[in-house]
Coordinates of C-alpha atoms and ligand atoms in Angstrom, one line a residue:
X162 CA -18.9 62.5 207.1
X163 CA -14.8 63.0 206.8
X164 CA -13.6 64.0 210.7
X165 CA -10.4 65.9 210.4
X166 CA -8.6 64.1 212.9
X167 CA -9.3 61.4 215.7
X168 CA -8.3 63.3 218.9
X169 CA -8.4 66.9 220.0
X170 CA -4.3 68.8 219.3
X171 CA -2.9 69.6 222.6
X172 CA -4.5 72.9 223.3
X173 CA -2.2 75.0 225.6
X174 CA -3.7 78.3 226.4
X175 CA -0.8 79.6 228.3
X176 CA 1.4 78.9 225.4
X177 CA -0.6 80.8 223.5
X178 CA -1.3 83.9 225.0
X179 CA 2.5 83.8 226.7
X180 CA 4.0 85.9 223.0
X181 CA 1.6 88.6 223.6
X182 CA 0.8 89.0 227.6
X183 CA 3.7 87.4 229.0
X184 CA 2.5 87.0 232.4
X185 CA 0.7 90.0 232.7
X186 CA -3.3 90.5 234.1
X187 CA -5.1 90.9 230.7
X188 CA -7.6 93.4 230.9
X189 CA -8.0 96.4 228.1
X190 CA -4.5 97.7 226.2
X191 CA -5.2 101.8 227.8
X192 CA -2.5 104.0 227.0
X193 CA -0.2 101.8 225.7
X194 CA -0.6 99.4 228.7
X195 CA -3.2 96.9 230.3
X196 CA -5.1 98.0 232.5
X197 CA -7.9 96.0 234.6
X198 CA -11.0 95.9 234.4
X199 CA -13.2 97.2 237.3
X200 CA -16.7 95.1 236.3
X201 CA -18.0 91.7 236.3
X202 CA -15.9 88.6 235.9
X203 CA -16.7 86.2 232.4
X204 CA -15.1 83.4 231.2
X205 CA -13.9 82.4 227.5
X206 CA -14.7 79.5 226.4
X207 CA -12.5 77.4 224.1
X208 CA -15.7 76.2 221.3
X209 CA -14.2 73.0 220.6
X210 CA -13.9 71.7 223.8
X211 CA -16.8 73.4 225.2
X212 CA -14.4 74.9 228.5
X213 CA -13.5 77.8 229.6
X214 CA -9.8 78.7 229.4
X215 CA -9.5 82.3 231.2
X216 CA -11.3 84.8 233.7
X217 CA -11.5 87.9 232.3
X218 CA -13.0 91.6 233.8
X219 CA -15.3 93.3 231.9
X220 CA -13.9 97.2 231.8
X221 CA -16.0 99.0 232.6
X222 CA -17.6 102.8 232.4
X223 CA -14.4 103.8 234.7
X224 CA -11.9 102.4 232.4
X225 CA -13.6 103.7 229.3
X226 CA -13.4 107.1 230.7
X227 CA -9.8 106.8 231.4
X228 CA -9.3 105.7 227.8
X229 CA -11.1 108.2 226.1
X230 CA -9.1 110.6 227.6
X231 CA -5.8 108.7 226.8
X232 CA -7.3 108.6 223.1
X233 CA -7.9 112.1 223.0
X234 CA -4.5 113.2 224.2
X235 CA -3.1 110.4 221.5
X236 CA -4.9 111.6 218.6
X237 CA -3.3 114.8 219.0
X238 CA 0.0 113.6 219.0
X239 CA -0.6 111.7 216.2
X240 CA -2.3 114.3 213.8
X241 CA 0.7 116.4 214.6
X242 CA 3.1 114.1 213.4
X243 CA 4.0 114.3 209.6
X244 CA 1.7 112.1 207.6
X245 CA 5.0 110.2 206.1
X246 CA 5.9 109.2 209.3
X247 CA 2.4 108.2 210.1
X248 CA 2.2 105.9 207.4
X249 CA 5.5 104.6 208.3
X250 CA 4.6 103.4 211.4
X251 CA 1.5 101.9 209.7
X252 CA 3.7 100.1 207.4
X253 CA 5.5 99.1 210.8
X254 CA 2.3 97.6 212.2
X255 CA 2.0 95.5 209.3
X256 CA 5.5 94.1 209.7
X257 CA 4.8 93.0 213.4
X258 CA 1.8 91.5 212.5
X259 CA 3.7 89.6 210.0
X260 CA 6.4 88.6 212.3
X261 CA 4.1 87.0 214.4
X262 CA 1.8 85.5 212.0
X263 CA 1.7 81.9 213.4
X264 CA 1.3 83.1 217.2
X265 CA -2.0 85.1 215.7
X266 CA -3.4 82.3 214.0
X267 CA -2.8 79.6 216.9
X268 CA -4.0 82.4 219.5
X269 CA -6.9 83.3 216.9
X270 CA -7.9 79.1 216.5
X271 CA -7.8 78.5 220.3
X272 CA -9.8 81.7 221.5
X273 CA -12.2 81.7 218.3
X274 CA -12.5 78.2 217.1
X275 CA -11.4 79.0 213.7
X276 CA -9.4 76.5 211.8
X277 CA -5.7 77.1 211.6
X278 CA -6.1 77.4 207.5
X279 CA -8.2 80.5 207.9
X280 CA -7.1 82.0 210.8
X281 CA -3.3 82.2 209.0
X282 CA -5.2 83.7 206.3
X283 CA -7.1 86.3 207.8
X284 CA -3.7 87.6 209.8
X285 CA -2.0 87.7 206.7
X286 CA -4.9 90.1 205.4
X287 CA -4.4 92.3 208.3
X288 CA -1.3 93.0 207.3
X289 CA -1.9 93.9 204.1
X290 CA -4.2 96.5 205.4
X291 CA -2.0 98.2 207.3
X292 CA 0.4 98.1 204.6
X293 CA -2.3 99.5 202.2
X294 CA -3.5 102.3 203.9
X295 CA 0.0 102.8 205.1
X296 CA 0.2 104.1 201.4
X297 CA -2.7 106.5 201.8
X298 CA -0.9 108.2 204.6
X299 CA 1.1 110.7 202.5
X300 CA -1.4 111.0 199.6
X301 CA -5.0 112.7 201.4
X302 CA -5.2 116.1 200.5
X303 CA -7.9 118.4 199.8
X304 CA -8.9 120.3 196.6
X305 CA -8.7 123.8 195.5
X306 CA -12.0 124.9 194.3
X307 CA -12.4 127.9 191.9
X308 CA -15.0 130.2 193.4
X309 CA -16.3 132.6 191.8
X310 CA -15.3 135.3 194.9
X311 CA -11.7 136.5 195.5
X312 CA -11.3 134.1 197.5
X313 CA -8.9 131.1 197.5
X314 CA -10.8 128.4 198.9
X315 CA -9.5 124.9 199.4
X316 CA -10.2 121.3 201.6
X317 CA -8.1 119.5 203.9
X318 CA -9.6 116.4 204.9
X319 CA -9.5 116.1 208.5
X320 CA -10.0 113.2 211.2
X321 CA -13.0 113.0 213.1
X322 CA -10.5 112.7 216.5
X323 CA -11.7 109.5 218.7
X324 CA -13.5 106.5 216.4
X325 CA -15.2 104.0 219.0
X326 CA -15.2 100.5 216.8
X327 CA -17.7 97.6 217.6
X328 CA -17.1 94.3 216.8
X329 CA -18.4 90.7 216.7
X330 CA -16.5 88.1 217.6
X331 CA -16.6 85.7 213.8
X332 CA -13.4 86.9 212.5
X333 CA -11.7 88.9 215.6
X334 CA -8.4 90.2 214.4
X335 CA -9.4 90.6 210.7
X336 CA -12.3 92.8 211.3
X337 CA -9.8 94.7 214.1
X338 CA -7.3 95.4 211.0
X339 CA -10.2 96.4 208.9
X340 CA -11.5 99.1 211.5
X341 CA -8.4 100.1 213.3
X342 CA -6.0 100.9 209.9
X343 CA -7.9 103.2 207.7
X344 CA -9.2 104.9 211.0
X345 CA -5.7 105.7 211.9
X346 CA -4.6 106.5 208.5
X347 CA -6.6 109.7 208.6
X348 CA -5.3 110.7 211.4
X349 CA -7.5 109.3 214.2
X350 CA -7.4 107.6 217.6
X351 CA -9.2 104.5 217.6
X352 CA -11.0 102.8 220.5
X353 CA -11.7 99.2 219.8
X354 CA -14.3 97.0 221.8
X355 CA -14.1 93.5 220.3
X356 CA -16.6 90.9 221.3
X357 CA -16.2 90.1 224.6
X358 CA -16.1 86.3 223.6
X359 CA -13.0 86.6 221.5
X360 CA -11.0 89.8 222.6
X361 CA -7.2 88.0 222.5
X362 CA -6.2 88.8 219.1
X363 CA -7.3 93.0 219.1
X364 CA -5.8 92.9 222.1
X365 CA -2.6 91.7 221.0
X366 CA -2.3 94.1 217.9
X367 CA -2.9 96.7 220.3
X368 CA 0.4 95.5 222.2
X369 CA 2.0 95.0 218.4
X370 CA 1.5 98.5 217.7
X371 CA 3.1 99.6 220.2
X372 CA 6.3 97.2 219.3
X373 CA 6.0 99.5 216.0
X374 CA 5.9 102.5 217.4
X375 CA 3.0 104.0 217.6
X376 CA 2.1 106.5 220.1
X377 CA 0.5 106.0 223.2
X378 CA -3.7 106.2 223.5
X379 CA -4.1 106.0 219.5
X380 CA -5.0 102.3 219.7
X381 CA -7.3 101.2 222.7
X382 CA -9.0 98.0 223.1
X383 CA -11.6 97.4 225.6
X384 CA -12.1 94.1 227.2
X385 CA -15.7 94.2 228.2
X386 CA -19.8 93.4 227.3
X387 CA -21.4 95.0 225.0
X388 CA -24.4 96.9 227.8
X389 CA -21.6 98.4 229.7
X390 CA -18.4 99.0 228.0
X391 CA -19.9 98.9 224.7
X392 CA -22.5 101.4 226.0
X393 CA -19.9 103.4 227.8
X394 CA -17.8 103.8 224.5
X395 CA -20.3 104.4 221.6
X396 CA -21.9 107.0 224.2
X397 CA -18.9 108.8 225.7
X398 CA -18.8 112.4 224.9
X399 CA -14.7 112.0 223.5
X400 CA -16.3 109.5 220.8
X401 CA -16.8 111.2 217.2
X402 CA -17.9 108.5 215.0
X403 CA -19.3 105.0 215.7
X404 CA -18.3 102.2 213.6
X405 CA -19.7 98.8 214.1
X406 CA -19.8 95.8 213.0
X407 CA -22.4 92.9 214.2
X408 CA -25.9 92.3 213.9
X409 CA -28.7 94.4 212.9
X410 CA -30.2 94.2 216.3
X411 CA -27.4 95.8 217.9
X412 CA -26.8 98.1 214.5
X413 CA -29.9 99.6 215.5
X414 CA -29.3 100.6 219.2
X415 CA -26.2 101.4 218.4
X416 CA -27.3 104.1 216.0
X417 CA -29.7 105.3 218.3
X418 CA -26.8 105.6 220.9
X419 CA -24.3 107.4 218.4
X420 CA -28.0 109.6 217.3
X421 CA -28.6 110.7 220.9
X422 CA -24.8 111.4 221.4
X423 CA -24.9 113.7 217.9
X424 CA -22.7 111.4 216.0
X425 CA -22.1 109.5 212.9
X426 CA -22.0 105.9 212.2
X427 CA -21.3 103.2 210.2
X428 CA -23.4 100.0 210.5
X429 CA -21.8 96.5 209.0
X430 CA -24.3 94.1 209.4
X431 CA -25.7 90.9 208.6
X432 CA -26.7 89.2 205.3
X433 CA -29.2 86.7 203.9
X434 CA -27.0 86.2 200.3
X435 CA -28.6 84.8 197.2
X436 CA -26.2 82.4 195.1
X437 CA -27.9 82.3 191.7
X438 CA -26.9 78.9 189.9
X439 CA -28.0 78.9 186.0
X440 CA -28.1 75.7 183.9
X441 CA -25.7 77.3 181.8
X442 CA -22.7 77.4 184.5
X443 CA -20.1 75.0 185.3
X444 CA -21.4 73.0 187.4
X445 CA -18.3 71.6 189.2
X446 CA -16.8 75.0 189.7
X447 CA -20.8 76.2 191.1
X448 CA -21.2 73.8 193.5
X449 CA -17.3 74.1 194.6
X450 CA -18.3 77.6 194.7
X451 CA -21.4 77.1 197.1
X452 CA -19.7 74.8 199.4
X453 CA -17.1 78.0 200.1
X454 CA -20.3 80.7 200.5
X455 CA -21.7 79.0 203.0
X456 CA -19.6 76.3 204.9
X457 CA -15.6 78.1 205.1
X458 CA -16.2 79.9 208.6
X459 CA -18.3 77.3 209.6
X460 CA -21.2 79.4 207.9
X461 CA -20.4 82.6 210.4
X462 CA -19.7 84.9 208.1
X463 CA -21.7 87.8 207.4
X464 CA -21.5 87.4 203.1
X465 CA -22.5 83.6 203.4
X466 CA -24.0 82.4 200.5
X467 CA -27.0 81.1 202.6
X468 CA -29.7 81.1 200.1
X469 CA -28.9 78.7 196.9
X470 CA -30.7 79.6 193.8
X471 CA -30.7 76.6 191.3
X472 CA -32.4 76.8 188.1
X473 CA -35.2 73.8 187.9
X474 CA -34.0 72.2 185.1
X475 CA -30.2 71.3 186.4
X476 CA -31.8 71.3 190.5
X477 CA -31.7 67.6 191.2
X478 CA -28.1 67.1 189.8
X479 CA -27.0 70.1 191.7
X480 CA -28.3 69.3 195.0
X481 CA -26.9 65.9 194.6
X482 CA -23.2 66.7 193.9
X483 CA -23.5 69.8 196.4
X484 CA -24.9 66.9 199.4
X485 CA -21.9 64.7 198.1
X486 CA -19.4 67.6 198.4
X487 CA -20.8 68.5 201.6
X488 CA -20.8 65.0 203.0
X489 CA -17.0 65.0 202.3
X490 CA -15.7 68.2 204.1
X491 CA -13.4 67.8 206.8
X492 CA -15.5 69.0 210.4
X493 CA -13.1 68.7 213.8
X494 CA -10.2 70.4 215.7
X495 CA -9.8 73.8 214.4
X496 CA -5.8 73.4 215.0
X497 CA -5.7 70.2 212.4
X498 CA -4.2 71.8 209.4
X499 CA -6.7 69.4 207.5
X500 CA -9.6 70.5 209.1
X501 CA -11.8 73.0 206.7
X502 CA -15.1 73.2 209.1
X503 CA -14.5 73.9 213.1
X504 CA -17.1 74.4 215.4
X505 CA -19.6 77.1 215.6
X506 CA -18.1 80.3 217.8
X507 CA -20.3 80.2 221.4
X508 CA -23.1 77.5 222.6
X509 CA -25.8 80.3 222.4
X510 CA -25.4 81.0 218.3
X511 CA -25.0 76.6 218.4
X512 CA -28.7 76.8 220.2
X513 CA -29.5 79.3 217.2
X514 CA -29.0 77.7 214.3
X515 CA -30.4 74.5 215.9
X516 CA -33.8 76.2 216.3
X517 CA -33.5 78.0 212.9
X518 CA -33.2 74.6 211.2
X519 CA -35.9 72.3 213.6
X520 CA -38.4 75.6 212.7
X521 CA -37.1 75.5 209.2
X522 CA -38.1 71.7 209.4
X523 CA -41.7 72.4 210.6
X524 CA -42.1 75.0 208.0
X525 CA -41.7 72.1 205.5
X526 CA -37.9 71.9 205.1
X527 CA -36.0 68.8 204.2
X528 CA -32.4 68.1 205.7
X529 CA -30.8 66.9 202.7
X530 CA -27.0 66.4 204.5
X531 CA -25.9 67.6 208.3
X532 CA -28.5 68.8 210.5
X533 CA -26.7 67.3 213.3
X534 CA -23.4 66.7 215.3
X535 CA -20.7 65.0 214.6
X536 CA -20.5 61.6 215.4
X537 CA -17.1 60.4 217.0
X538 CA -16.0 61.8 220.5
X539 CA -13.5 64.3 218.9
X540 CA -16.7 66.4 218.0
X541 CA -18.8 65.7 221.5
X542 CA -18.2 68.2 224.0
X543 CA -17.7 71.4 221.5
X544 CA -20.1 73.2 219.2
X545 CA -19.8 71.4 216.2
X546 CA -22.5 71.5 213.4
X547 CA -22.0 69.4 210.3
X548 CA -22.8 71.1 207.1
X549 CA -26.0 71.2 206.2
X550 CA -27.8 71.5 203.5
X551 CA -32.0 71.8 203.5
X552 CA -34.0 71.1 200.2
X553 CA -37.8 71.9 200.1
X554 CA -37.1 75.4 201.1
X555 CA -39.0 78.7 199.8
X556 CA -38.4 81.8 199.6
X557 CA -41.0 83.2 202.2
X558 CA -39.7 80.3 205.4
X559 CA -38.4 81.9 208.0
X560 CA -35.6 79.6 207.1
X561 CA -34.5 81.6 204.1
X562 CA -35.8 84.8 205.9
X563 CA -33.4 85.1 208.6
X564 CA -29.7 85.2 208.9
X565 CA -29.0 82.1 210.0
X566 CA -25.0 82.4 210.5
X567 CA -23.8 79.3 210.5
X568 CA -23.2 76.1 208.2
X569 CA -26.4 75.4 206.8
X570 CA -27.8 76.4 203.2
X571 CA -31.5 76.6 201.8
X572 CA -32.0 75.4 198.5
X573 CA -34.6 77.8 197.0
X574 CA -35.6 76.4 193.0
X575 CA -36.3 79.1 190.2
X576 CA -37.7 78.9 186.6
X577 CA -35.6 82.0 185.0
X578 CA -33.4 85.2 185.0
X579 CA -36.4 87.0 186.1
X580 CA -37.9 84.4 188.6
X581 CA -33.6 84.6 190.3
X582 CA -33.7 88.1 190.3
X583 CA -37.1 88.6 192.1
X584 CA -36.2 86.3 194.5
X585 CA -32.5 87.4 195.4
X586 CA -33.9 90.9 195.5
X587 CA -37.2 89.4 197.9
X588 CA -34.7 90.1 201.4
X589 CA -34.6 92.6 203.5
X590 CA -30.4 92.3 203.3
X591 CA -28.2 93.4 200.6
X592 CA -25.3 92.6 201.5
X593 CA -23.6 90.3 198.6
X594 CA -24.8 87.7 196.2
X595 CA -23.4 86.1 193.1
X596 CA -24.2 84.4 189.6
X597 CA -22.7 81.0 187.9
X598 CA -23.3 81.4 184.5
X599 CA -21.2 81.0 181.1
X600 CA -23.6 83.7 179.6
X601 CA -21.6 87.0 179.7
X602 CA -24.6 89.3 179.2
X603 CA -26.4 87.3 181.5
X604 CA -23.6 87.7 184.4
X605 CA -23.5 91.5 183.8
X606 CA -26.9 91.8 184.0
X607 CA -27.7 89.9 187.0
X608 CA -25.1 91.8 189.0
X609 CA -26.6 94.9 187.6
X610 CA -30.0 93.9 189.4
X611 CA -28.9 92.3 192.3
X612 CA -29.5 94.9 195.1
X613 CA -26.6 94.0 197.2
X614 CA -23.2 96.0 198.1
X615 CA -20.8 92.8 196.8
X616 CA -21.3 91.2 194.3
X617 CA -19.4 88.1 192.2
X618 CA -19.8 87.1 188.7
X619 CA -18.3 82.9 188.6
X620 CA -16.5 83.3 192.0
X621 CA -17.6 83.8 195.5
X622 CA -16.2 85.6 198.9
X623 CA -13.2 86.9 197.2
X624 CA -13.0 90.6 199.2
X625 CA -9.8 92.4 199.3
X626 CA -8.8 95.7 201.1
X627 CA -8.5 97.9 198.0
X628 CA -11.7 97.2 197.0
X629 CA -14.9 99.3 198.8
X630 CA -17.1 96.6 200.9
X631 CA -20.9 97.7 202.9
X632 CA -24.3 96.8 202.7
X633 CA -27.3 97.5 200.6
X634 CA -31.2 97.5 203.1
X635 CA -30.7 95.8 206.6
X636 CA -27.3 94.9 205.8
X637 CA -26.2 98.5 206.8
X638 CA -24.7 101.6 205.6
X639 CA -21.4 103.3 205.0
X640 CA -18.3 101.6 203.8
X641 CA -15.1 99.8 204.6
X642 CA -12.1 98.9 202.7
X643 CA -10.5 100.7 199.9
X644 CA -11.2 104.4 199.3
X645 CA -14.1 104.7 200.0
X646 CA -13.5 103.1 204.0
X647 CA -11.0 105.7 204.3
X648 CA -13.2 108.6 203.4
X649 CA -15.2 107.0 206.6
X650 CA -12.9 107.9 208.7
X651 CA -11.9 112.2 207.8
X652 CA -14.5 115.1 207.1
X653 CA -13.9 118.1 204.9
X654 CA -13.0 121.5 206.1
X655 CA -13.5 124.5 203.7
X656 CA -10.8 127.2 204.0
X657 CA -11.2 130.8 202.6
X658 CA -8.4 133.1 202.1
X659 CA -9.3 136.3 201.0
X660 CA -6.8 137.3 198.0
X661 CA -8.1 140.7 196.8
X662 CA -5.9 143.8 197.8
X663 CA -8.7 145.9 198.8
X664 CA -11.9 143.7 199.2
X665 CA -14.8 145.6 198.8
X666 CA -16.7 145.8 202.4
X667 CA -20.0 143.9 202.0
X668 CA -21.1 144.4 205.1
X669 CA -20.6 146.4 208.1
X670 CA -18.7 150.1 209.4
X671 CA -14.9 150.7 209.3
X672 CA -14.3 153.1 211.0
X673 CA -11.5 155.7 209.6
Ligands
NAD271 P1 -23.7 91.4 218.1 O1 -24.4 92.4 217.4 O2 -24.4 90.5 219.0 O3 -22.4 92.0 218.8 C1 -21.4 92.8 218.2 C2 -20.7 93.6 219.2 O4 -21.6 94.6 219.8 C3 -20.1 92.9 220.4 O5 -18.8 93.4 220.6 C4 -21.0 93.3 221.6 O6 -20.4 93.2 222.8 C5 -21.4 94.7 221.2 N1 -22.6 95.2 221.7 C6 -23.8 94.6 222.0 N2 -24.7 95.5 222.4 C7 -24.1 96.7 222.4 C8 -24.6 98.0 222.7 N3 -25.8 98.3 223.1 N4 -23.7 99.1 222.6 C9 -22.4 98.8 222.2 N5 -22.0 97.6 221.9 C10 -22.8 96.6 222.0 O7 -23.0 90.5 216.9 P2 -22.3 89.1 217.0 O8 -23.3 88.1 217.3 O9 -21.1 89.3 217.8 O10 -21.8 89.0 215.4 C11 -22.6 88.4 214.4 C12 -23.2 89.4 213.5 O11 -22.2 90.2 212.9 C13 -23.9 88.8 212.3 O12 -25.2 89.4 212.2 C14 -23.0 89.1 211.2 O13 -23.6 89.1 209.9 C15 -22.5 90.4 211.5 N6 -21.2 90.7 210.8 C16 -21.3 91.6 209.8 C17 -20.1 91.9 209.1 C18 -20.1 92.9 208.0 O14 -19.1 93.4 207.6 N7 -21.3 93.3 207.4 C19 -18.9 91.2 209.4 C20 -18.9 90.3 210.4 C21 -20.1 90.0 211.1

């Protein structure tokens, strides 16, 4: 087992936050300023030392009310401005987020516990997204469609008026970027309730956005839990459309909060990803390929490859290389450049996975690599997991069941193209998958039969903002990113014009 580094970087908090918050209270960005909460104190917690760092307030139903109503003033500002000049400031958002790229990542690694190599990443990507849909801005327009009345009919695609976004704390600011840009891009205001365990970075792209210009009250973001601000937000009368992004648990009350409330939603959930390994693949590239599905992130990452699918005949030289590769990868301080494995978010998804993989043991699974902490005192106090990988594993164990979200794979033997495809298809998620093969028809079919919303032929994770992204089953509905996310965020209006000089009265008395 490789540790990244002997000792813990200097981790200073107050350095970190100073770019963004400057000495100021941090409590939720309302109207283009903080504003306290009025709830419950909580802590965050720094997961690779195990301590908490900062008191926060969690908002609270009073706050969310004063937002909403800052949001709803906001979004009318916004729609009236002309959509150039909207994307513009987009494209501005972007260009702050760029600017401050390394203060994101470093704020990002010490909140989250993601190492420095993803975290500058995953800013990056953010803003790229505001840079992409800053490109839609100008170009949503409706139709004209050619009825067969006098009429000239035609769309204009409208926003919804006040989104309320939900998300989980695994990958904080990107999944803020990937909400909050397409939701203003068609014109909305966009209330944003991060996980309270990682709120820093939303919060600091709400101050960013402000840097760029953006009008007051069209970004919010709510410091607070999910049973009382969360609550608050998704069932606030200003809120239009729900859009969240977390577990299926939660999806599901949060559905039935938006239902009772007469809203839409859009549920990103979790996954339970088949990797489909063929004797036919390159090997080396597969099992490079497997170590990236389901270790980068640590394993929390809702498209984790967690299920590997290795053709019998090529099974014991597979699992070999993949427990050697896995062996090797650098676990430890998520601010060492060379780490590529930091530790697991919050000690209550640690306790998780460690009772997903004891139960996975007394179902009959073998550890094969990991399965435990660390050695060496850099890794003791935080919630660090080695990779794991578990052999012995079949399809119907809880163990390949359940989303485990964190760095440990199951192993799951087949005989054929068939036997792969029943099995990835056996889940009650669809979220992604993916196929190693050198067999062209083979790749193309596979994907074809896969029943998930992502899929990758020879590759896997690869997701980019121009290209549409959602689940299949349990893994949820709607989508994000490209096109497709956008058209999440407006609804038609039909317009008729009546264009006949003297209509014929279909209904009705005029009197002379
Ligand atoms: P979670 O469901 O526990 O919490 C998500 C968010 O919901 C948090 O902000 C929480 O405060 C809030 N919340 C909880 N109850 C609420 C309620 N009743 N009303 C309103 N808000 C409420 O998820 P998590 O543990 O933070 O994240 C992990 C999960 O997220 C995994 O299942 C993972 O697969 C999923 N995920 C999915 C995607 C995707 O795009 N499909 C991306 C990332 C993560």
């Amino acid at each position: 087992m490789t540790v990244a580094n002997e000792t813990l970087m200097d981790r200073d908090y107050k350095a970190a936050m100073q770019p963004f918050f400057g000495d100021a209270e941090i409590g939720s960005w309302v109207n283009g300023a903080m504003m306290a909460g009025r709830g419950e104190a909580f802590d965050l917690i720094d997961p690779a030392t195990g301590k908490a760092f900062l008191e926060l307030k969690d908002a609270g139903a009073e706050v969310v009310d004063a937002a909403m109503q800052a949001a709803e003033k906001g979004q009318r500002v916004w729609w009236a401005l002309p959509a150039a000049e909207r994307g513009r400031i987009l494209w501005r958002i972007g260009q702050q987020v760029r600017d401050h790229l390394e203060q994101l990542a470093v704020l990002e690694t010490v909140s989250a516990g993601k190492p420095i190599r993803d975290t500058r990443v995953e800013v990056l990507k953010v803003a790229e997204m505001f840079e992409y849909y800053a490109g839609w801005a100008d170009k949503l327009h409706g139709d004209v469609i050619p009825v067969p009345t006098s009429h000239l009919n035609y769309t204009r695609p409208e926003p919804y008026g006040v989104i309320t976004q939900i998300t989980p704390w695994n990958a904080p600011i990107f999944t803020a970027g990937w909400q909050l840009a397409p939701a203003l891009c068609a014109g909305n205001a966009a209330v944003l309730k991060p996980s309270e365990m990682t709120p820093l970075t939303s919060l600091a792209l709400g101050g960013l956005s402000k840097k760029a210009g953006l009008p007051d009250g069209v970004i919010t973001i709510l410091t607070g839990l999910g049973m009382t601000t969360g609550v608050a937000a998704t069932t606030h009368d200003v809120t239009r459309k729900v859009v969240f992004v977390g577990s299926p648990k939660t999806g599901a009350a949060i559905a039935a909060q938006a239902a009772a409330n007469i809203v839409p939603c859009v549920l990103e959930l979790g996954g339970k990803s088949a990797n489909i390994v063929f004797e036919d693949a390159d090997l080396r590239r597969a099992v490079l390929g497997a170590q990236a599905a389901i270790f980068s992130g640590a394993g929390q990452s809702c498209v984790a490859g967690s299920r590997l699918l290795v053709q019998r005949s090529v099974l014991d030289r597979f699992v070999d290389m993949l427990v050697d590769g896995a062996n090797q990868i650098p676990v430890g301080d998520p601010l060492d450049p060379a780490t590529q494995i930091g530790p697991i978010n919050n000690l209550a998804q640690y306790q998780t996975i460690e009772g997903l993989i004891k139960a996975g043991c007394q179902e009959g699974a073998e550890v094969l690599a990991g399965g435990a902490r660390p050695e060496g005192g850099i890794c003791a106090d935080g919630y660090f997991l080695r990779p794991t990988v578990l052999g012995n594993v079949r399809n119907d164990m809880g163990i390949a069941r359940e989303e485990i979200f964190g760095p440990v794979v199951s192993v799951i033997p087949f005989d054929d193209e068939a036997d792969a495809i029943a099995i990835a298809n056996d889940s009650k998620f669809g979220l992604a998958g993916a196929v190693w093969t050198n067999r062209v028809d083979r790749a193309h079919r596979v994907a074809a039969n896969v029943r998930a919303g992502t899929f990758w032929i020879n590759s896997y994770k690869t997701i980019n903002v121009m290209s549409p992204f959602g689940g299949f089953g349990h893994s949820g509905y709607g989508r994000s990113s490209g096109k497709e996310g956008l058209m999440e965020y407006m609804q038609p209006k039909s317009v008729w014009t009546e264009t006949a000089e003297n209509p014929p009265a279909a209904f009705g008395y005029a009197p002379e």
